[in-house]
Short mmCIF file of C-alpha atoms in Angstrom, two decimals:
data_model
loop_
_atom_site.label_atom_id
_atom_site.label_comp_id
_atom_site.label_asym_id
_atom_site.label_seq_id
_atom_site.Cartn_x
_atom_site.Cartn_y
_atom_site.Cartn_z
CA UNK A 26 -37.54 26.33 -27.14
CA UNK A 27 -38.86 22.93 -27.32
CA UNK A 28 -39.80 20.51 -24.39
CA UNK A 29 -40.84 17.06 -25.15
CA UNK A 30 -43.22 14.90 -23.15
CA UNK A 31 -44.90 11.47 -23.21
CA UNK A 32 -48.08 10.86 -21.16
CA UNK A 33 -50.50 7.95 -20.48
CA UNK A 34 -54.02 8.71 -20.29
CA UNK A 35 -57.50 7.01 -20.30
CA UNK A 36 -59.19 7.46 -23.60
CA UNK A 37 -62.90 7.41 -23.64
CA UNK A 38 -64.56 6.81 -27.19
CA UNK A 39 -63.89 10.03 -29.61
CA UNK A 40 -61.74 11.70 -26.95
CA UNK A 41 -58.96 14.01 -27.95
CA UNK A 42 -56.28 14.78 -25.51
CA UNK A 43 -54.75 17.80 -27.35
CA UNK A 44 -57.38 20.42 -26.25
CA UNK A 45 -56.61 19.19 -22.42
CA UNK A 46 -53.01 19.86 -23.08
CA UNK A 47 -53.60 23.37 -24.73
CA UNK A 48 -56.02 24.35 -22.12
CA UNK A 49 -53.46 23.59 -19.29
CA UNK A 50 -50.62 25.36 -21.08
CA UNK A 51 -53.05 28.33 -21.54
CA UNK A 52 -54.14 28.49 -17.92
CA UNK A 53 -50.42 28.23 -16.72
CA UNK A 54 -49.22 31.16 -19.05
CA UNK A 55 -52.47 33.17 -17.68
CA UNK A 56 -51.67 32.59 -14.07
CA UNK A 57 -48.38 33.84 -14.60
CA UNK A 58 -49.45 37.01 -16.42
CA UNK A 59 -48.12 35.96 -19.82
CA UNK A 60 -50.71 36.71 -22.37
CA UNK A 61 -50.82 34.61 -25.81
CA UNK A 62 -53.99 34.21 -28.04
CA UNK A 63 -55.64 30.95 -28.30
CA UNK A 64 -54.24 30.29 -31.87
CA UNK A 65 -50.68 31.02 -30.59
CA UNK A 66 -51.19 28.57 -27.73
CA UNK A 67 -52.48 25.89 -30.08
CA UNK A 68 -49.50 26.38 -32.30
CA UNK A 69 -47.25 25.77 -29.26
CA UNK A 70 -48.35 22.26 -28.51
CA UNK A 71 -46.93 19.97 -31.12
CA UNK A 72 -48.51 16.39 -31.33
CA UNK A 73 -45.63 13.84 -31.93
CA UNK A 74 -46.78 10.26 -31.59
CA UNK A 75 -49.78 8.19 -30.52
CA UNK A 76 -50.03 4.69 -29.53
CA UNK A 77 -53.20 3.16 -28.50
CA UNK A 78 -53.08 0.43 -25.52
CA UNK A 79 -55.23 -2.24 -23.95
CA UNK A 80 -58.80 -1.61 -22.57
CA UNK A 81 -58.66 -1.48 -18.66
CA UNK A 82 -61.16 -1.12 -16.03
CA UNK A 83 -60.67 1.86 -13.83
CA UNK A 84 -61.52 2.21 -10.10
CA UNK A 85 -64.93 3.13 -10.92
CA UNK A 86 -65.61 0.05 -12.82
CA UNK A 87 -65.71 1.79 -16.22
CA UNK A 88 -63.60 0.29 -19.09
CA UNK A 89 -61.35 2.85 -20.83
CA UNK A 90 -58.74 2.41 -23.30
CA UNK A 91 -55.14 3.12 -22.23
CA UNK A 92 -53.33 5.38 -24.68
CA UNK A 93 -49.78 6.80 -24.93
CA UNK A 94 -49.53 10.33 -26.37
CA UNK A 95 -46.17 12.12 -27.04
CA UNK A 96 -45.99 15.88 -27.80
CA UNK A 97 -43.75 18.86 -27.24
CA UNK A 98 -44.38 22.49 -26.43
CA UNK A 99 -42.66 25.14 -28.15
CA UNK A 100 -42.28 28.10 -26.05
CA UNK A 101 -40.59 31.60 -27.36
CA UNK A 102 -37.31 31.84 -25.64
CA UNK A 103 -38.08 35.34 -24.45
CA UNK A 104 -41.04 34.04 -22.47
CA UNK A 105 -40.68 35.29 -18.98
CA UNK A 106 -39.93 32.75 -16.23
CA UNK A 107 -39.55 29.75 -18.65
CA UNK A 108 -38.41 27.36 -15.90
CA UNK A 109 -41.37 28.18 -13.61
CA UNK A 110 -43.77 27.86 -16.80
CA UNK A 111 -42.41 24.46 -17.65
CA UNK A 112 -42.41 23.28 -13.94
CA UNK A 113 -46.05 24.50 -13.34
CA UNK A 114 -47.26 23.14 -16.56
CA UNK A 115 -45.71 19.63 -15.90
CA UNK A 116 -47.22 19.45 -12.34
CA UNK A 117 -50.73 20.52 -13.37
CA UNK A 118 -51.00 18.39 -16.52
CA UNK A 119 -49.71 15.43 -14.48
CA UNK A 120 -52.79 15.99 -12.14
CA UNK A 121 -55.31 16.66 -14.84
CA UNK A 122 -57.96 14.22 -15.69
CA UNK A 123 -57.80 11.80 -17.64
CA UNK A 124 -53.77 11.88 -17.55
CA UNK A 125 -52.52 9.17 -15.22
CA UNK A 126 -48.68 9.39 -15.92
CA UNK A 127 -46.37 12.23 -17.45
CA UNK A 128 -42.78 11.89 -18.24
CA UNK A 129 -40.49 14.88 -19.52
CA UNK A 130 -37.59 14.21 -21.78
CA UNK A 131 -36.13 17.01 -23.90
CA UNK A 132 -35.53 20.06 -21.52
CA UNK A 133 -33.11 22.64 -22.92
CA UNK A 134 -33.07 24.43 -19.65
CA UNK A 135 -32.19 21.44 -17.99
CA UNK A 136 -29.58 20.64 -20.62
CA UNK A 137 -27.82 24.11 -20.15
CA UNK A 138 -27.72 23.41 -16.32
CA UNK A 139 -26.38 20.04 -16.62
CA UNK A 140 -23.66 21.03 -19.17
CA UNK A 141 -22.57 23.65 -16.93
CA UNK A 142 -22.48 21.46 -13.89
CA UNK A 143 -20.77 18.73 -15.85
CA UNK A 144 -18.10 21.15 -17.17
CA UNK A 145 -17.54 22.28 -13.32
CA UNK A 146 -17.24 18.85 -12.14
CA UNK A 147 -14.91 17.78 -14.95
CA UNK A 148 -12.57 20.60 -14.08
CA UNK A 149 -12.74 19.82 -10.40
CA UNK A 150 -12.15 16.00 -10.98
CA UNK A 151 -9.08 16.83 -13.07
CA UNK A 152 -7.70 19.13 -10.20
CA UNK A 153 -8.43 16.31 -7.73
CA UNK A 154 -6.45 14.02 -9.85
CA UNK A 155 -3.54 16.56 -9.93
CA UNK A 156 -3.61 16.68 -6.23
CA UNK A 157 -3.66 12.76 -5.77
CA UNK A 158 -0.95 12.51 -8.33
CA UNK A 159 1.35 14.59 -6.32
CA UNK A 160 0.34 12.77 -3.03
CA UNK A 161 0.94 9.31 -4.51
CA UNK A 162 4.18 10.12 -6.56
CA UNK A 163 5.55 11.57 -3.24
CA UNK A 164 4.51 8.53 -1.33
CA UNK A 165 6.00 6.01 -3.71
CA UNK A 166 9.13 7.71 -4.79
CA UNK A 167 11.10 4.49 -5.33
CA UNK A 168 8.20 2.66 -7.08
CA UNK A 169 6.52 2.15 -10.54
CA UNK A 170 4.51 5.46 -11.25
CA UNK A 171 2.02 3.25 -13.12
CA UNK A 172 1.27 1.31 -9.95
CA UNK A 173 0.22 4.09 -7.60
CA UNK A 174 -2.76 2.02 -6.23
CA UNK A 175 -0.78 -1.27 -5.36
CA UNK A 176 -1.36 -1.05 -1.93
CA UNK A 177 -4.91 0.26 -1.84
CA UNK A 178 -8.15 -1.78 -1.47
CA UNK A 179 -9.77 0.65 -4.43
CA UNK A 180 -8.95 -0.63 -7.88
CA UNK A 181 -10.07 0.22 -11.29
CA UNK A 182 -13.51 -1.19 -12.01
CA UNK A 183 -12.60 -2.21 -15.75
CA UNK A 184 -12.46 -5.86 -16.29
CA UNK A 185 -8.87 -5.48 -17.64
CA UNK A 186 -6.93 -3.11 -15.64
CA UNK A 187 -5.17 -0.36 -17.66
CA UNK A 188 -1.67 -1.46 -18.39
CA UNK A 189 1.42 0.89 -18.06
CA UNK A 190 1.87 1.28 -21.99
CA UNK A 191 -1.87 2.22 -22.39
CA UNK A 192 -1.54 5.00 -19.66
CA UNK A 193 1.85 6.15 -20.82
CA UNK A 194 0.59 6.50 -24.53
CA UNK A 195 -2.27 8.72 -23.19
CA UNK A 196 -0.28 10.55 -20.45
CA UNK A 197 -2.61 9.05 -17.71
CA UNK A 198 -2.10 7.31 -14.49
CA UNK A 199 -4.29 4.92 -12.33
CA UNK A 200 -6.55 7.73 -10.85
CA UNK A 201 -7.88 8.31 -14.52
CA UNK A 202 -9.57 4.97 -14.25
CA UNK A 203 -11.21 5.19 -10.85
CA UNK A 204 -14.98 5.74 -10.59
CA UNK A 205 -15.93 9.00 -9.01
CA UNK A 206 -17.12 7.21 -5.70
CA UNK A 207 -13.94 5.63 -5.38
CA UNK A 208 -11.86 8.50 -4.55
CA UNK A 209 -13.09 8.79 -0.95
CA UNK A 210 -12.12 5.30 -0.13
CA UNK A 211 -8.30 5.93 -0.85
CA UNK A 212 -5.57 5.25 1.60
CA UNK A 213 -7.16 1.99 2.86
CA UNK A 214 -5.12 -1.15 2.42
CA UNK A 215 -7.25 -4.47 1.49
CA UNK A 216 -7.95 -6.77 4.41
CA UNK A 217 -5.15 -9.19 4.90
CA UNK A 218 -5.88 -12.79 4.03
CA UNK A 219 -3.97 -15.64 5.71
CA UNK A 220 -1.40 -16.26 3.21
CA UNK A 221 -0.56 -12.66 3.11
CA UNK A 222 -0.49 -12.49 6.94
CA UNK A 223 1.86 -15.42 7.32
CA UNK A 224 4.17 -13.79 4.70
CA UNK A 225 4.01 -10.84 6.59
CA UNK A 226 4.67 -12.60 9.91
CA UNK A 227 7.69 -14.48 8.47
CA UNK A 228 9.28 -11.32 7.02
CA UNK A 229 9.01 -9.23 10.27
CA UNK A 230 11.51 -10.04 13.07
CA UNK A 231 9.91 -8.06 15.98
CA UNK A 232 6.41 -7.96 17.14
CA UNK A 233 6.32 -4.10 17.20
CA UNK A 234 7.59 -3.87 13.43
CA UNK A 235 4.64 -6.49 12.52
CA UNK A 236 2.14 -4.19 14.30
CA UNK A 237 3.35 -1.06 12.69
CA UNK A 238 3.00 -2.71 9.36
CA UNK A 239 -0.49 -3.97 9.99
CA UNK A 240 -1.69 -0.31 11.09
CA UNK A 241 0.33 1.22 8.01
CA UNK A 242 -1.52 3.24 5.55
CA UNK A 243 -0.36 3.61 1.97
CA UNK A 244 0.19 7.39 2.40
CA UNK A 245 2.14 8.27 5.39
CA UNK A 246 2.63 11.83 5.26
CA UNK A 247 0.30 13.40 7.75
CA UNK A 248 -0.84 16.47 5.71
CA UNK A 249 -1.40 14.30 2.62
CA UNK A 250 -3.30 11.66 4.86
CA UNK A 251 -5.60 14.35 6.37
CA UNK A 252 -6.77 15.78 2.93
CA UNK A 253 -7.73 12.22 1.82
CA UNK A 254 -9.68 11.63 4.99
CA UNK A 255 -11.26 14.95 4.34
CA UNK A 256 -12.40 14.36 0.93
CA UNK A 257 -15.73 12.23 1.72
CA UNK A 258 -17.65 15.06 3.49
CA UNK A 259 -17.46 17.05 0.20
CA UNK A 260 -17.28 14.39 -2.51
CA UNK A 261 -20.71 12.74 -1.82
CA UNK A 262 -22.47 16.06 -2.66
CA UNK A 263 -20.14 16.31 -5.84
CA UNK A 264 -20.98 12.80 -6.82
CA UNK A 265 -24.57 12.99 -6.23
CA UNK A 266 -24.73 15.89 -9.09
CA UNK A 267 -22.34 14.17 -11.15
CA UNK A 268 -24.60 11.34 -11.32
CA UNK A 269 -27.36 13.55 -12.49
CA UNK A 270 -25.44 14.94 -15.18
CA UNK A 271 -24.07 11.48 -16.26
CA UNK A 272 -27.73 10.33 -16.63
CA UNK A 273 -29.25 13.51 -17.98
CA UNK A 274 -31.83 13.76 -14.95
CA UNK A 275 -32.67 16.85 -12.94
CA UNK A 276 -31.33 17.00 -9.50
CA UNK A 277 -33.57 17.32 -6.67
CA UNK A 278 -33.40 20.87 -4.87
CA UNK A 279 -31.48 19.11 -1.91
CA UNK A 280 -28.78 17.72 -4.32
CA UNK A 281 -28.39 21.07 -6.02
CA UNK A 282 -28.12 22.88 -2.66
CA UNK A 283 -25.61 20.18 -1.29
CA UNK A 284 -23.52 20.66 -4.57
CA UNK A 285 -23.46 24.20 -4.54
CA UNK A 286 -22.24 24.24 -0.92
CA UNK A 287 -19.74 21.62 -1.26
CA UNK A 288 -18.14 22.47 -4.77
CA UNK A 289 -16.48 25.78 -3.77
CA UNK A 290 -15.20 24.27 -0.41
CA UNK A 291 -13.54 21.24 -2.40
CA UNK A 292 -12.27 23.65 -4.87
CA UNK A 293 -10.77 25.82 -2.18
CA UNK A 294 -9.31 22.90 -0.37
CA UNK A 295 -7.49 21.46 -3.74
CA UNK A 296 -6.37 25.02 -4.61
CA UNK A 297 -4.83 25.45 -0.83
CA UNK A 298 -2.93 22.06 -1.33
CA UNK A 299 -1.60 22.91 -4.71
CA UNK A 300 -0.58 26.49 -3.48
CA UNK A 301 1.80 24.89 -0.84
CA UNK A 302 3.85 23.43 -3.82
CA UNK A 303 3.43 26.31 -6.09
CA UNK A 304 6.70 26.97 -8.16
CA UNK A 305 8.56 30.04 -6.94
CA UNK A 306 10.82 31.76 -9.34
CA UNK A 307 14.39 31.70 -7.93
CA UNK A 308 15.47 35.16 -6.76
CA UNK A 309 18.99 36.18 -7.47
CA UNK A 310 20.73 37.41 -4.16
CA UNK A 311 23.06 39.92 -4.66
CA UNK A 312 26.37 39.73 -2.76
CA UNK A 313 25.65 42.60 -0.50
CA UNK A 314 22.25 41.07 0.25
CA UNK A 315 23.75 37.67 1.08
CA UNK A 316 26.39 39.15 3.39
CA UNK A 317 23.78 41.01 5.29
CA UNK A 318 21.48 38.14 5.64
CA UNK A 319 24.29 35.76 6.66
CA UNK A 320 25.65 38.21 9.22
CA UNK A 321 22.24 38.61 11.01
CA UNK A 322 21.80 34.70 10.81
CA UNK A 323 25.32 34.20 12.34
CA UNK A 324 24.49 36.66 15.15
CA UNK A 325 21.40 35.08 16.13
CA UNK A 326 22.58 31.58 15.85
CA UNK A 327 25.62 32.01 17.91
CA UNK A 328 24.08 34.19 20.62
CA UNK A 329 23.79 33.26 24.29
CA UNK A 330 20.45 32.85 25.85
CA UNK A 331 20.36 33.48 29.66
CA UNK A 332 17.06 31.71 30.86
CA UNK A 333 17.64 32.96 34.44
CA UNK A 334 18.36 36.87 33.41
CA UNK A 335 16.11 36.64 30.40
CA UNK A 336 18.70 38.23 28.25
CA UNK A 337 20.25 37.44 25.01
CA UNK A 338 24.12 38.04 24.36
CA UNK A 339 25.14 38.63 20.73
CA UNK A 340 28.79 38.35 19.68
CA UNK A 341 30.74 40.10 16.79
CA UNK A 342 31.43 37.75 14.16
CA UNK A 343 35.19 38.82 13.78
CA UNK A 344 35.84 39.23 17.70
CA UNK A 345 33.70 37.56 20.25
CA UNK A 346 35.15 39.97 22.78
CA UNK A 347 32.75 42.41 21.22
CA UNK A 348 29.26 41.75 22.31
CA UNK A 349 25.95 43.33 23.04
CA UNK A 350 23.50 42.04 25.57
CA UNK A 351 19.69 42.75 25.21
CA UNK A 352 16.75 42.25 27.53
CA UNK A 353 13.67 42.91 25.08
CA UNK A 354 12.69 42.32 21.50
CA UNK A 355 12.94 45.83 20.36
CA UNK A 356 16.69 46.07 21.52
CA UNK A 357 17.32 42.69 19.79
CA UNK A 358 15.90 43.99 16.53
CA UNK A 359 17.70 47.25 16.57
CA UNK A 360 20.93 45.55 17.25
CA UNK A 361 20.38 43.11 14.23
CA UNK A 362 19.45 45.98 12.08
CA UNK A 363 22.62 47.69 12.61
CA UNK A 364 24.59 44.28 11.93
CA UNK A 365 22.71 44.04 8.62
CA UNK A 366 23.18 47.71 7.57
CA UNK A 367 26.98 47.52 8.50
CA UNK A 368 27.51 44.51 6.37
CA UNK A 369 25.27 45.56 3.53
CA UNK A 370 26.97 48.81 2.93
CA UNK A 371 30.49 47.33 3.36
CA UNK A 372 29.82 45.35 0.26
CA UNK A 373 27.33 47.39 -1.74
CA UNK A 374 28.40 49.07 -4.92
CA UNK A 375 28.43 52.95 -5.13
CA UNK A 376 28.47 55.40 -8.03
CA UNK A 377 29.80 58.83 -7.53
CA UNK A 378 30.17 58.17 -3.79
CA UNK A 379 26.40 57.37 -3.49
CA UNK A 380 25.17 53.84 -2.80
CA UNK A 381 23.28 52.18 -5.54
CA UNK A 382 21.01 50.13 -3.40
CA UNK A 383 19.32 50.57 -0.02
CA UNK A 384 19.54 48.08 2.70
CA UNK A 385 16.13 46.50 3.74
CA UNK A 386 17.16 45.65 7.12
CA UNK A 387 13.84 45.25 8.65
CA UNK A 388 13.06 42.57 6.13
CA UNK A 389 16.28 40.98 6.58
CA UNK A 390 15.88 40.80 10.45
CA UNK A 391 12.29 39.68 10.52
CA UNK A 392 13.16 36.83 8.11
CA UNK A 393 16.14 35.72 10.21
CA UNK A 394 13.91 35.54 13.39
CA UNK A 395 11.12 33.65 11.86
CA UNK A 396 12.36 30.32 13.06
CA UNK A 397 12.90 31.86 16.53
CA UNK A 398 9.40 33.39 16.96
CA UNK A 399 7.87 31.07 19.46
CA UNK A 400 11.03 30.99 21.75
CA UNK A 401 11.16 34.74 21.58
CA UNK A 402 7.64 35.16 22.43
CA UNK A 403 7.97 32.96 25.53
CA UNK A 404 11.52 34.29 26.38
CA UNK A 405 10.63 38.07 26.44
CA UNK A 406 6.85 37.35 27.09
CA UNK A 407 5.95 40.55 25.22
CA UNK A 408 5.09 39.15 21.84
CA UNK A 409 6.61 40.36 18.55
CA UNK A 410 7.44 44.16 18.35
CA UNK A 411 6.20 46.25 15.42
#
């Protein structure tokens, strides 16, 4: 595994930098209890380039030639704690006389990390674009789907904005042409300049309408707006890591820590949003199931709630003179279960006198009461029965 470096050093007459590099590498290996013989370590250090520079006076007044030296170290992949070895070697050599400057370039370990992070961020950005597309296509249902940013202060950074044909040919939309940092600034209208403000005043008949228009954001749906506003606290950490990947540089420990904390949270936020709109395979409802459901829904929808007595009176669908009054949640559910069961088996098919299907009366009743939960809890003040 090869790691490439260039260093700057002060070179006295007849001085060789190679032994300094080899000694530094040998000491780091030895400190980490990794044994190689001297010849093996010499073979690990590969000189690449050397470029002499000018003669300069040092702080001690002595004149030395400044030189550039490029080299690589070739470490066996099976070497224990490769990252620690490379980091300690880099730090130690940078502090070794006569080295004054050291830069590391090729780093296979870093390249693997950056490739993994870049792949994660790419998948995350595509998921984010999916969510943003759902939000904005919903916000502008009657508009041009290639002009989703028409009310936004954020616009593509390209000198020439992508035209609809370009995006259509590539199955893209405007979100594919934003920089990563622009996502956090969505749902903000540009400041109104005087001509636009005067036009707005002329077109609005009432002051309240005018004021509402001034405060209106491009995305009005509350849940969608909350998601857009919440991006910033997580996106900053993702962007910092993305910049490291884009520019092939090693992230600081803080950048890496923030990214590892923020990425799963943003991923979870986006997954949760997409789950709200997840496609549900239509389930065919059998006639007897529908009859049972409708009977229960009719009974609760046409019931009389007596606030004073805290009772609910339910009426027979065919004859409202037949009724049942209940004063607690348990009796209510029992009555509705009987309604569901009666209607279910009145319509369910039989074979040899036996019903082919069994009524899920509890499920039917619980589903029918879902929209009444808050009212029931307050009405009976005993919560939901089990």
